[in-house]
Every structure is written in structure tokens, then in C-alpha cells.
Short mmCIF file of C-alpha atoms and ligand atoms in Angstrom, two decimals:
data_model
loop_
_atom_site.label_atom_id
_atom_site.label_comp_id
_atom_site.label_asym_id
_atom_site.label_seq_id
_atom_site.Cartn_x
_atom_site.Cartn_y
_atom_site.Cartn_z
CA MET A 1 -19.62 -84.44 4.12
CA HIS A 2 -22.25 -81.75 4.26
CA GLU A 3 -22.21 -79.02 6.85
CA LEU A 4 -25.83 -78.14 7.32
CA TRP A 5 -25.26 -74.52 8.31
CA ASP A 6 -22.68 -74.03 5.60
CA ILE A 7 -25.34 -74.97 3.07
CA VAL A 8 -27.96 -72.76 4.66
CA ARG A 9 -25.62 -69.75 4.69
CA ARG A 10 -24.75 -70.31 1.07
CA VAL A 11 -28.25 -69.86 -0.31
CA LYS A 12 -30.04 -66.59 -0.91
CA PRO A 13 -32.90 -65.81 1.48
CA ALA A 14 -35.70 -68.20 0.68
CA PRO A 15 -39.31 -68.35 1.78
CA LEU A 16 -39.60 -69.98 5.19
CA LEU A 17 -41.00 -73.23 3.91
CA GLY A 18 -38.18 -73.49 1.37
CA VAL A 19 -35.72 -73.22 4.21
CA VAL A 20 -37.61 -75.82 6.22
CA ALA A 21 -37.34 -78.21 3.30
CA LEU A 22 -33.68 -77.39 2.89
CA LEU A 23 -32.94 -77.95 6.55
CA ALA A 24 -34.79 -81.19 6.61
CA LEU A 25 -33.30 -82.64 3.45
CA ALA A 26 -29.68 -81.63 3.72
CA GLY A 27 -27.50 -84.56 4.71
CA CYS A 28 -25.54 -83.61 7.79
CA SER A 29 -21.96 -84.54 8.54
CA GLN A 30 -22.64 -84.48 12.28
CA GLY A 31 -24.82 -87.55 11.93
CA ALA A 32 -27.99 -85.71 12.84
CA PRO A 33 -30.94 -87.51 11.32
CA ALA A 34 -32.27 -85.77 8.24
CA THR A 35 -35.84 -86.77 8.86
CA PRO A 36 -38.70 -84.62 7.63
CA SER A 37 -40.35 -82.34 10.10
CA ALA A 38 -44.09 -82.85 10.45
CA PRO A 39 -45.63 -81.27 7.37
CA ALA A 40 -45.78 -77.59 8.18
CA PRO A 41 -49.15 -75.91 8.04
CA SER A 42 -48.83 -74.88 4.43
CA SER A 43 -50.30 -72.30 2.19
CA ALA A 44 -50.55 -75.34 -0.08
CA SER A 45 -53.37 -76.75 2.03
CA ALA A 46 -56.80 -76.26 0.47
CA ALA A 47 -58.22 -72.79 0.94
CA ALA A 48 -61.54 -71.57 -0.35
CA PRO A 49 -61.33 -69.16 -3.28
CA SER A 50 -61.84 -65.54 -2.32
CA VAL A 51 -63.49 -64.41 -5.58
CA SER A 52 -65.54 -65.91 -8.40
CA PRO A 53 -63.84 -66.81 -11.69
CA PRO A 54 -64.06 -64.15 -14.41
CA ALA A 55 -66.91 -64.86 -16.86
CA THR A 56 -64.39 -65.65 -19.62
CA PHE A 57 -63.46 -68.85 -17.83
CA ALA A 58 -67.01 -70.13 -17.30
CA GLY A 59 -67.49 -72.01 -20.58
CA GLY A 60 -64.14 -73.77 -20.64
CA ASN A 61 -63.23 -72.00 -23.86
CA VAL A 62 -60.12 -70.14 -22.78
CA ARG A 63 -57.29 -71.54 -24.95
CA ILE A 64 -53.73 -71.46 -23.71
CA ALA A 65 -51.09 -72.67 -26.16
CA LEU A 66 -48.12 -74.41 -24.57
CA VAL A 67 -45.27 -74.29 -27.08
CA ARG A 68 -42.42 -76.54 -25.98
CA GLN A 69 -38.89 -76.99 -27.24
CA LEU A 70 -38.41 -80.38 -25.54
CA SER A 71 -40.76 -83.01 -24.20
CA SER A 72 -38.78 -86.16 -23.42
CA GLY A 73 -37.26 -86.95 -20.04
CA ASP A 74 -38.58 -86.98 -16.49
CA TYR A 75 -38.39 -83.24 -15.96
CA PHE A 76 -40.43 -82.31 -19.00
CA GLU A 77 -43.00 -85.06 -18.45
CA GLN A 78 -43.64 -84.02 -14.84
CA TRP A 79 -43.78 -80.35 -15.84
CA LEU A 80 -46.46 -81.12 -18.45
CA ALA A 81 -48.49 -83.19 -15.99
CA GLY A 82 -48.53 -80.22 -13.59
CA ALA A 83 -49.51 -77.79 -16.35
CA GLN A 84 -52.34 -80.07 -17.46
CA ALA A 85 -53.62 -80.51 -13.91
CA GLU A 86 -53.66 -76.75 -13.36
CA ALA A 87 -55.41 -76.17 -16.70
CA LYS A 88 -58.09 -78.64 -15.67
CA ALA A 89 -58.48 -76.97 -12.29
CA LEU A 90 -58.88 -73.56 -13.94
CA ASN A 91 -61.21 -74.86 -16.65
CA VAL A 92 -58.95 -73.82 -19.53
CA ARG A 93 -57.93 -75.73 -22.65
CA LEU A 94 -54.21 -76.34 -22.84
CA GLU A 95 -53.13 -76.85 -26.45
CA VAL A 96 -49.72 -78.53 -26.33
CA SER A 97 -47.11 -78.67 -29.08
CA SER A 98 -43.46 -79.71 -28.95
CA GLY A 99 -40.55 -79.03 -31.22
CA ASP A 100 -39.00 -82.27 -29.90
CA GLY A 101 -35.63 -80.56 -29.96
CA ASN A 102 -36.14 -79.05 -33.43
CA ASN A 103 -35.97 -75.28 -32.93
CA ASP A 104 -37.46 -74.48 -36.35
CA LYS A 105 -40.43 -76.69 -35.54
CA GLN A 106 -40.91 -74.93 -32.21
CA ALA A 107 -40.76 -71.51 -33.94
CA LEU A 108 -43.39 -72.69 -36.44
CA ASN A 109 -45.62 -73.97 -33.64
CA LEU A 110 -45.28 -70.60 -31.96
CA GLU A 111 -46.20 -68.73 -35.16
CA GLN A 112 -49.27 -70.97 -35.43
CA ALA A 113 -50.33 -70.22 -31.86
CA VAL A 114 -50.16 -66.51 -32.67
CA THR A 115 -52.08 -66.94 -35.95
CA ALA A 116 -54.70 -69.03 -34.14
CA LYS A 117 -55.20 -66.12 -31.71
CA SER A 118 -54.68 -68.21 -28.60
CA ASP A 119 -55.92 -66.43 -25.48
CA ALA A 120 -52.43 -66.80 -23.99
CA ILE A 121 -49.20 -68.53 -24.91
CA ILE A 122 -46.64 -70.29 -22.73
CA VAL A 123 -43.25 -70.78 -24.35
CA ASP A 124 -41.43 -73.59 -22.55
CA HIS A 125 -37.67 -73.50 -23.22
CA GLY A 126 -36.30 -72.58 -26.62
CA PHE A 127 -33.43 -70.63 -28.07
CA ALA A 128 -33.87 -66.86 -27.91
CA GLN A 129 -33.06 -66.33 -31.57
CA THR A 130 -35.66 -68.82 -32.74
CA VAL A 131 -38.56 -67.84 -30.48
CA GLN A 132 -38.15 -64.09 -29.99
CA PRO A 133 -39.43 -63.07 -33.46
CA ALA A 134 -42.76 -64.86 -32.92
CA ILE A 135 -42.93 -63.65 -29.31
CA LYS A 136 -42.76 -60.09 -30.67
CA LYS A 137 -45.70 -60.91 -32.96
CA ALA A 138 -47.67 -62.29 -30.00
CA VAL A 139 -46.99 -59.13 -28.02
CA ALA A 140 -47.99 -56.95 -31.01
CA ALA A 141 -51.24 -58.96 -31.25
CA GLU A 142 -51.76 -58.38 -27.51
CA ILE A 143 -51.63 -62.09 -26.72
CA PRO A 144 -50.42 -62.51 -23.13
CA LEU A 145 -47.25 -64.56 -22.99
CA VAL A 146 -45.34 -66.46 -20.32
CA ALA A 147 -41.79 -67.57 -21.17
CA PHE A 148 -40.34 -70.36 -19.06
CA ASP A 149 -36.58 -70.90 -19.21
CA VAL A 150 -36.13 -68.72 -22.28
CA ASP A 151 -35.47 -65.00 -22.56
CA PRO A 152 -38.60 -63.60 -24.23
CA GLY A 153 -36.79 -60.43 -25.31
CA SER A 154 -40.01 -58.45 -24.76
CA PRO A 155 -40.62 -56.69 -21.46
CA GLN A 156 -44.37 -57.24 -21.81
CA ALA A 157 -43.93 -61.01 -21.42
CA VAL A 158 -43.70 -62.73 -18.06
CA ALA A 159 -40.35 -64.50 -17.61
CA LEU A 160 -40.54 -67.55 -15.32
CA THR A 161 -37.43 -69.31 -14.00
CA GLN A 162 -36.42 -71.69 -11.21
CA ASP A 163 -33.62 -69.48 -9.87
CA ASP A 164 -30.88 -71.31 -11.69
CA HIS A 165 -28.08 -69.49 -9.92
CA GLN A 166 -29.40 -70.81 -6.65
CA ILE A 167 -29.73 -74.32 -8.12
CA ALA A 168 -26.05 -74.28 -9.03
CA GLU A 169 -25.04 -72.65 -5.74
CA GLN A 170 -26.80 -75.33 -3.71
CA ALA A 171 -25.33 -78.26 -5.66
CA LEU A 172 -21.86 -76.71 -5.68
CA GLY A 173 -22.11 -75.94 -1.96
CA ALA A 174 -22.52 -79.68 -1.38
CA LEU A 175 -19.65 -80.44 -3.78
CA LYS A 176 -17.38 -78.00 -1.97
CA THR A 177 -18.23 -79.41 1.43
CA ASP A 178 -17.61 -82.97 0.31
CA THR A 179 -14.37 -82.26 -1.58
CA GLY A 180 -12.99 -79.70 0.84
CA GLY A 181 -12.85 -77.28 -2.08
CA SER A 182 -10.17 -79.03 -4.10
CA GLY A 183 -9.89 -81.76 -6.69
CA GLU A 184 -10.51 -82.65 -10.30
CA VAL A 185 -14.07 -82.20 -11.52
CA LEU A 186 -15.86 -83.33 -14.66
CA TYR A 187 -18.46 -80.80 -15.83
CA VAL A 188 -21.56 -81.59 -17.89
CA TYR A 189 -22.93 -78.64 -19.86
CA VAL A 190 -24.46 -77.71 -23.20
CA ALA A 191 -24.53 -74.00 -24.09
CA GLY A 192 -27.61 -72.25 -25.43
CA PHE A 193 -30.23 -73.49 -22.94
CA ALA A 194 -30.99 -70.51 -20.70
CA PRO A 195 -31.20 -72.45 -17.41
CA LEU A 196 -27.95 -74.29 -18.15
CA ASP A 197 -26.27 -71.03 -19.17
CA ARG A 198 -27.27 -69.42 -15.87
CA ARG A 199 -26.02 -72.45 -13.91
CA ASP A 200 -22.81 -72.19 -15.92
CA GLU A 201 -22.34 -68.57 -14.80
CA THR A 202 -22.38 -69.80 -11.22
CA TRP A 203 -19.95 -72.62 -12.05
CA GLU A 204 -17.52 -70.17 -13.66
CA GLN A 205 -17.65 -67.94 -10.59
CA PHE A 206 -17.32 -70.97 -8.31
CA LYS A 207 -14.08 -72.00 -10.04
CA LYS A 208 -12.68 -68.48 -9.61
CA ASP A 209 -13.61 -68.48 -5.93
CA ASN A 210 -12.20 -71.98 -5.38
CA PRO A 211 -8.88 -72.25 -7.22
CA GLY A 212 -8.36 -75.75 -5.83
CA ILE A 213 -11.22 -77.00 -8.01
CA LYS A 214 -9.90 -78.05 -11.44
CA GLN A 215 -12.28 -78.69 -14.31
CA VAL A 216 -10.45 -81.41 -16.24
CA ALA A 217 -13.07 -82.05 -18.93
CA GLN A 218 -16.41 -80.80 -20.16
CA ILE A 219 -18.94 -83.09 -21.80
CA GLY A 220 -22.64 -82.81 -22.62
CA VAL A 221 -25.38 -83.44 -25.12
CA VAL A 222 -29.13 -82.71 -25.11
CA ASN A 223 -31.24 -84.93 -27.33
CA SER A 224 -34.06 -87.46 -26.98
CA SER A 225 -31.73 -89.90 -25.16
CA THR A 226 -29.59 -87.48 -23.20
CA ALA A 227 -28.83 -89.80 -20.26
CA SER A 228 -27.38 -92.61 -22.32
CA ALA A 229 -25.42 -90.23 -24.56
CA VAL A 230 -23.95 -88.53 -21.49
CA ALA A 231 -23.15 -91.93 -19.96
CA ASP A 232 -21.00 -92.79 -22.99
CA GLN A 233 -19.24 -89.44 -22.88
CA ALA A 234 -18.71 -89.63 -19.11
CA LYS A 235 -17.17 -93.09 -19.34
CA ALA A 236 -14.61 -91.86 -21.85
CA ALA A 237 -13.87 -88.72 -19.84
CA LEU A 238 -13.45 -90.67 -16.59
CA GLN A 239 -11.13 -93.17 -18.23
CA ALA A 240 -9.04 -90.31 -19.63
CA ASN A 241 -9.00 -88.50 -16.27
CA PRO A 242 -8.55 -91.06 -13.47
CA GLY A 243 -8.07 -88.32 -10.85
CA VAL A 244 -11.68 -87.05 -11.09
CA LYS A 245 -13.47 -87.11 -7.75
CA ALA A 246 -16.64 -85.14 -8.51
CA ILE A 247 -19.00 -84.56 -11.42
CA PHE A 248 -21.08 -81.38 -11.64
CA ALA A 249 -24.08 -82.40 -13.75
CA PRO A 250 -26.79 -79.74 -13.27
CA TYR A 251 -29.68 -81.42 -15.17
CA ASP A 252 -31.15 -84.74 -14.07
CA GLU A 253 -30.63 -86.42 -17.43
CA PHE A 254 -26.94 -85.43 -17.17
CA ALA A 255 -26.73 -86.74 -13.60
CA LYS A 256 -28.43 -90.04 -14.48
CA GLY A 257 -26.01 -90.54 -17.36
CA ALA A 258 -23.04 -89.70 -15.16
CA ALA A 259 -24.29 -92.12 -12.47
CA LEU A 260 -24.52 -94.90 -15.03
CA ALA A 261 -20.95 -94.28 -16.17
CA VAL A 262 -19.54 -94.14 -12.64
CA LYS A 263 -21.30 -97.37 -11.66
CA GLU A 264 -20.26 -99.21 -14.81
CA LEU A 265 -16.64 -98.23 -14.24
CA GLY A 266 -16.84 -99.33 -10.60
CA LEU A 267 -15.89 -95.86 -9.36
CA ALA A 268 -18.84 -95.16 -7.06
CA ASP A 269 -16.68 -95.05 -3.95
CA LYS A 270 -14.39 -92.46 -5.46
CA VAL A 271 -16.48 -90.22 -7.75
CA LYS A 272 -19.56 -88.35 -6.47
CA ILE A 273 -22.22 -86.57 -8.52
CA TYR A 274 -23.87 -83.21 -7.81
CA GLY A 275 -26.93 -82.64 -9.96
CA ALA A 276 -30.12 -80.70 -10.51
CA ASP A 277 -33.81 -81.65 -10.73
CA ILE A 278 -35.74 -84.49 -9.11
CA SER A 279 -38.19 -87.17 -10.21
CA THR A 280 -39.33 -90.49 -8.81
CA ALA A 281 -36.84 -92.23 -11.09
CA ASP A 282 -34.10 -89.84 -9.91
CA ILE A 283 -34.91 -90.62 -6.29
CA GLY A 284 -34.53 -94.31 -7.15
CA VAL A 285 -31.11 -93.69 -8.71
CA MET A 286 -29.95 -91.49 -5.82
CA THR A 287 -31.01 -93.85 -3.06
CA GLU A 288 -30.02 -97.22 -4.53
CA ALA A 289 -27.16 -99.00 -2.78
CA GLY A 290 -23.78 -97.57 -3.71
CA SER A 291 -25.19 -94.70 -5.76
CA PRO A 292 -22.64 -91.97 -6.56
CA TRP A 293 -25.37 -89.28 -7.00
CA VAL A 294 -25.23 -87.65 -3.57
CA ALA A 295 -26.97 -84.30 -3.98
CA THR A 296 -29.35 -82.48 -6.28
CA SER A 297 -30.90 -79.04 -6.17
CA ALA A 298 -34.45 -79.05 -7.43
CA THR A 299 -37.89 -77.61 -7.62
CA ASP A 300 -40.95 -79.82 -8.09
CA PRO A 301 -41.31 -79.67 -11.90
CA ALA A 302 -45.07 -80.29 -11.75
CA ASN A 303 -45.37 -77.27 -9.46
CA VAL A 304 -43.47 -75.12 -11.97
CA GLY A 305 -45.82 -76.26 -14.77
CA ARG A 306 -48.73 -75.26 -12.56
CA VAL A 307 -47.22 -71.83 -11.93
CA ALA A 308 -46.80 -71.23 -15.68
CA VAL A 309 -50.47 -72.00 -16.36
CA ARG A 310 -51.62 -69.88 -13.41
CA ALA A 311 -49.57 -66.92 -14.65
CA ALA A 312 -51.04 -67.28 -18.15
CA ALA A 313 -54.60 -67.51 -16.76
CA LEU A 314 -54.06 -64.40 -14.63
CA LEU A 315 -52.90 -62.50 -17.71
CA VAL A 316 -55.98 -63.64 -19.64
CA ALA A 317 -58.10 -62.30 -16.78
CA GLY A 318 -56.29 -58.95 -16.97
CA GLU A 319 -54.73 -59.40 -13.56
CA ASN A 320 -51.39 -57.91 -12.68
CA VAL A 321 -48.54 -60.44 -12.79
CA ASP A 322 -44.89 -59.75 -11.94
CA ARG A 323 -42.87 -59.74 -15.16
CA ALA A 324 -40.20 -61.89 -13.48
CA LEU A 325 -41.39 -64.94 -11.55
CA SER A 326 -39.04 -67.33 -9.83
CA VAL A 327 -39.58 -70.65 -8.10
CA PRO A 328 -36.94 -71.35 -5.44
CA PRO A 329 -35.16 -74.73 -5.38
CA SER A 330 -34.27 -76.89 -2.39
CA LEU A 331 -31.16 -78.97 -1.84
CA ILE A 332 -32.00 -82.67 -1.67
CA THR A 333 -29.32 -85.07 -0.53
CA GLN A 334 -28.99 -88.81 -0.85
CA GLN A 335 -28.60 -89.03 2.92
CA GLY A 336 -31.72 -86.95 3.52
CA LEU A 337 -33.80 -89.09 1.16
CA ARG A 338 -32.56 -92.32 2.69
CA ASP A 339 -33.05 -91.14 6.25
CA ALA A 340 -36.59 -89.99 5.52
CA GLY A 341 -37.40 -93.16 3.53
CA ILE A 342 -38.59 -91.12 0.57
CA THR A 343 -39.08 -93.10 -2.63
CA SER A 344 -41.22 -90.83 -4.81
CA VAL A 345 -41.78 -87.18 -5.69
CA GLU A 346 -45.28 -87.47 -4.21
CA GLN A 347 -43.79 -88.43 -0.85
CA LEU A 348 -41.19 -85.70 -1.19
CA THR A 349 -43.74 -82.94 -1.79
CA ARG A 350 -46.05 -84.25 0.94
CA ALA A 351 -43.24 -84.31 3.46
CA PHE A 352 -41.80 -80.98 2.35
CA PRO A 353 -44.56 -78.55 1.39
CA GLY A 354 -42.00 -75.83 0.66
CA LEU A 355 -41.60 -77.50 -2.75
CA THR A 356 -45.09 -76.28 -3.60
CA THR A 357 -45.46 -72.54 -4.16
CA PRO A 358 -49.14 -71.56 -4.25
CA ASP A 359 -48.25 -67.91 -3.67
CA VAL A 360 -46.28 -67.64 -6.90
CA ALA A 361 -48.88 -66.43 -9.42
CA ARG A 362 -51.74 -67.16 -7.04
CA VAL A 363 -55.12 -67.24 -8.79
CA PRO A 364 -57.66 -65.58 -6.47
CA TRP A 365 -60.65 -67.45 -7.88
CA ALA A 366 -59.08 -70.92 -7.56
CA ALA A 367 -58.93 -73.16 -4.52
CA SER A 368 -55.29 -73.57 -3.54
C1 SR1 B 1 -31.99 -78.77 -21.39
S1 SR1 B 1 -32.46 -77.68 -20.15
C2 SR1 B 1 -32.83 -78.74 -18.82
C3 SR1 B 1 -33.27 -77.98 -17.63
O1 SR1 B 1 -34.46 -77.30 -17.87
C4 SR1 B 1 -35.13 -77.10 -16.63
O2 SR1 B 1 -34.71 -75.87 -16.15
C5 SR1 B 1 -34.71 -78.23 -15.75
O3 SR1 B 1 -34.38 -77.81 -14.47
C6 SR1 B 1 -33.56 -78.88 -16.48
O4 SR1 B 1 -32.42 -79.06 -15.67
#
């Protein structure tokens, strides 16, 4: 069961609204209702722009290349929708390519964006060794660059993350509370993806700090059907390890796959899942009767896509942008979602405005 204040203490200081969302969504062992507070007066509410757009943006000819490693799955689809909405709002052309999991293809797409002299480039995920050479070329050509969830290797680029250590800390805080800090755990992880590697650092530290937690197996795959591949692996791992009582699956495709396996094996009363990310489909999985997926730590992916485009637009305009941008996550529990009757990400973000971060890479000429 979750101890509300235990979870709050566990997280790094967050902006006030992030804390409000956390407080409101965390399931509470004391039976206190986890209903949303009235939407706080938010910096997300529409405010008139304080300055006019730079002339460069007037004709709609600013071209921002979005060079993606992956595009399938709820997270990546929502992220793209947010990026496209922000591009429209800022009157820029977003030219989208995806490697569809093929790193060589992503590197080629990135080379092409540099050759095409894009006004700015956003690199969305990718492996450092495959994208850093072309990022160096972009920097040499003075093309502003934003790297989301990949180390750009160039200090001139803006590095955007979701605070992955905090994501893992929040999910593991819930796992620890529910398990009492001991028991067999199945871990889902694939090395090489920067956000998963950072979450893994937290997991490794968590195991050292909690010697009662035993990782009995590690599974994981990332491809165009991650959830079903993970479901197959999780079934085998659970059958081989009948003592497992928790699964740490810090990516929503991992968590969905794990949930499928647990349900199919009839273990939902015994095995609970602690994940990352949120989507409308995820909310459906978490809140359905008997679901084993009890907690997830997440940002709003559409909001993160918006932040990436805003940062790129600011760089095009010659504005100063922090070289390290981070969007804080919130802990979302099954109990909190059920109590608040939330069935979609739209409802979630309306009820909890802390999931929207208009002050991260704020564009002074845009309404926010
Ligand atoms: C394969 S990497 C998947 C992760 O990327 C983003 O950071 C999302 O949070 C997702 O969990």
C-alpha cells in the first residue's frame, strides 16, 4: 500500500504544480480519497503573448527537422502529436522522419537534415554512436539542435530529458511501499536507450539500498511490437520464477506486455506492476478490473513533444535556451485514477495541470 508522504519525501523538489499532481494522484494506504483538486490556476491557462514573433517566423517557412529513432507505440505517437500541434501554433514546418528502429536509417535521415540546411533539428531518441557524428556536422554548420533522450555529445546542443532518475524513483517508491522492501522482482530492461539506462542506474542503486529486493530475472525487447514480445518473455519468466511478486517495467510498452502476461497466467492478485509513461490506452489497462499495473511514473508525452519544438524555435530565433532541459514526471496510481474516474490523458491533464509545463522553453511570442 502506498504511503502518501513516503512517496512525496522520496522525490526531488518539484515545481509546485507537479507536487499537487503527485499528491492528488498517489493512491493512499490510509483510504483517503485520491480525488483531483480543483484545477489549480495554471501557467498553462491562456496568456497573451508579450512580444511579436520574429520576422523569420512570419511566412511559415521555418523548417525544423524531427529525426526519430522510433515511432510506433503510444508514447511516440502522443509525443509526435504534441510536436505537430506546437509546430502549427508557432507557424513552423515540422519535417518528420523515422528510423523505425533502424539506427543506420536514422543516422542517414539526420545527415540529410544537415545537408538540407534545416533551420533547426530535433533528434528524438537514438544511440549516441550512430547520431553523434551527424550532430557534430549540424553543430559545425551552425544548425541549432535539440536532442531528446539521447546524449548529443556536443555542448552546443540542447539536451532534453524527462528526469528519468525521478521516473524510476517514483515507481520504485511505490514498489517498495507495496512490497515492504523485500521480495522477488522481475525486471524489464533493454540497454542502450538513454532513458532506460538512466532508469537502470536508479534500479541498481535501489537494489543496493534494499537488500531484501531480489531481481530473479531480466527480460526485455524493443521493436515494433514491444508489448507482445515482452508478454511472451514475461510469461516464461513468471513460470520459471513462481515467487515473483513485483515487476519493474519502466516503459509503458513493457508494462502493458507484463500486464498481459500476469493476467493470462491468472496471477493478478499476487504480482503487481510498476511502470513508466501514460496514455489513454495505458489508463484503460491500469484501471480495468483486476489489473496488476498499479503505478506508473509519467510525464504527458504530448507536452514533451511541445517542449522540444519550442526549444528548437527559440534557438532559431537566437534566444537563449538552457543546454539541459528537464520535464518532471508525476506518480500516477491505479487507485488515484479509479478514485478520480479518469479514463483518458485529456482528462488527466485537465485535472492535473502540473503535467503541462509551459515554463519549460517558454516562447515569449506565443500564447501559452
Ligand atoms: C525505448 S525508450 C522508451 C522510453 O522513451 C521515453 O523516454 C519514454 O518515457 C519511454 O519510456
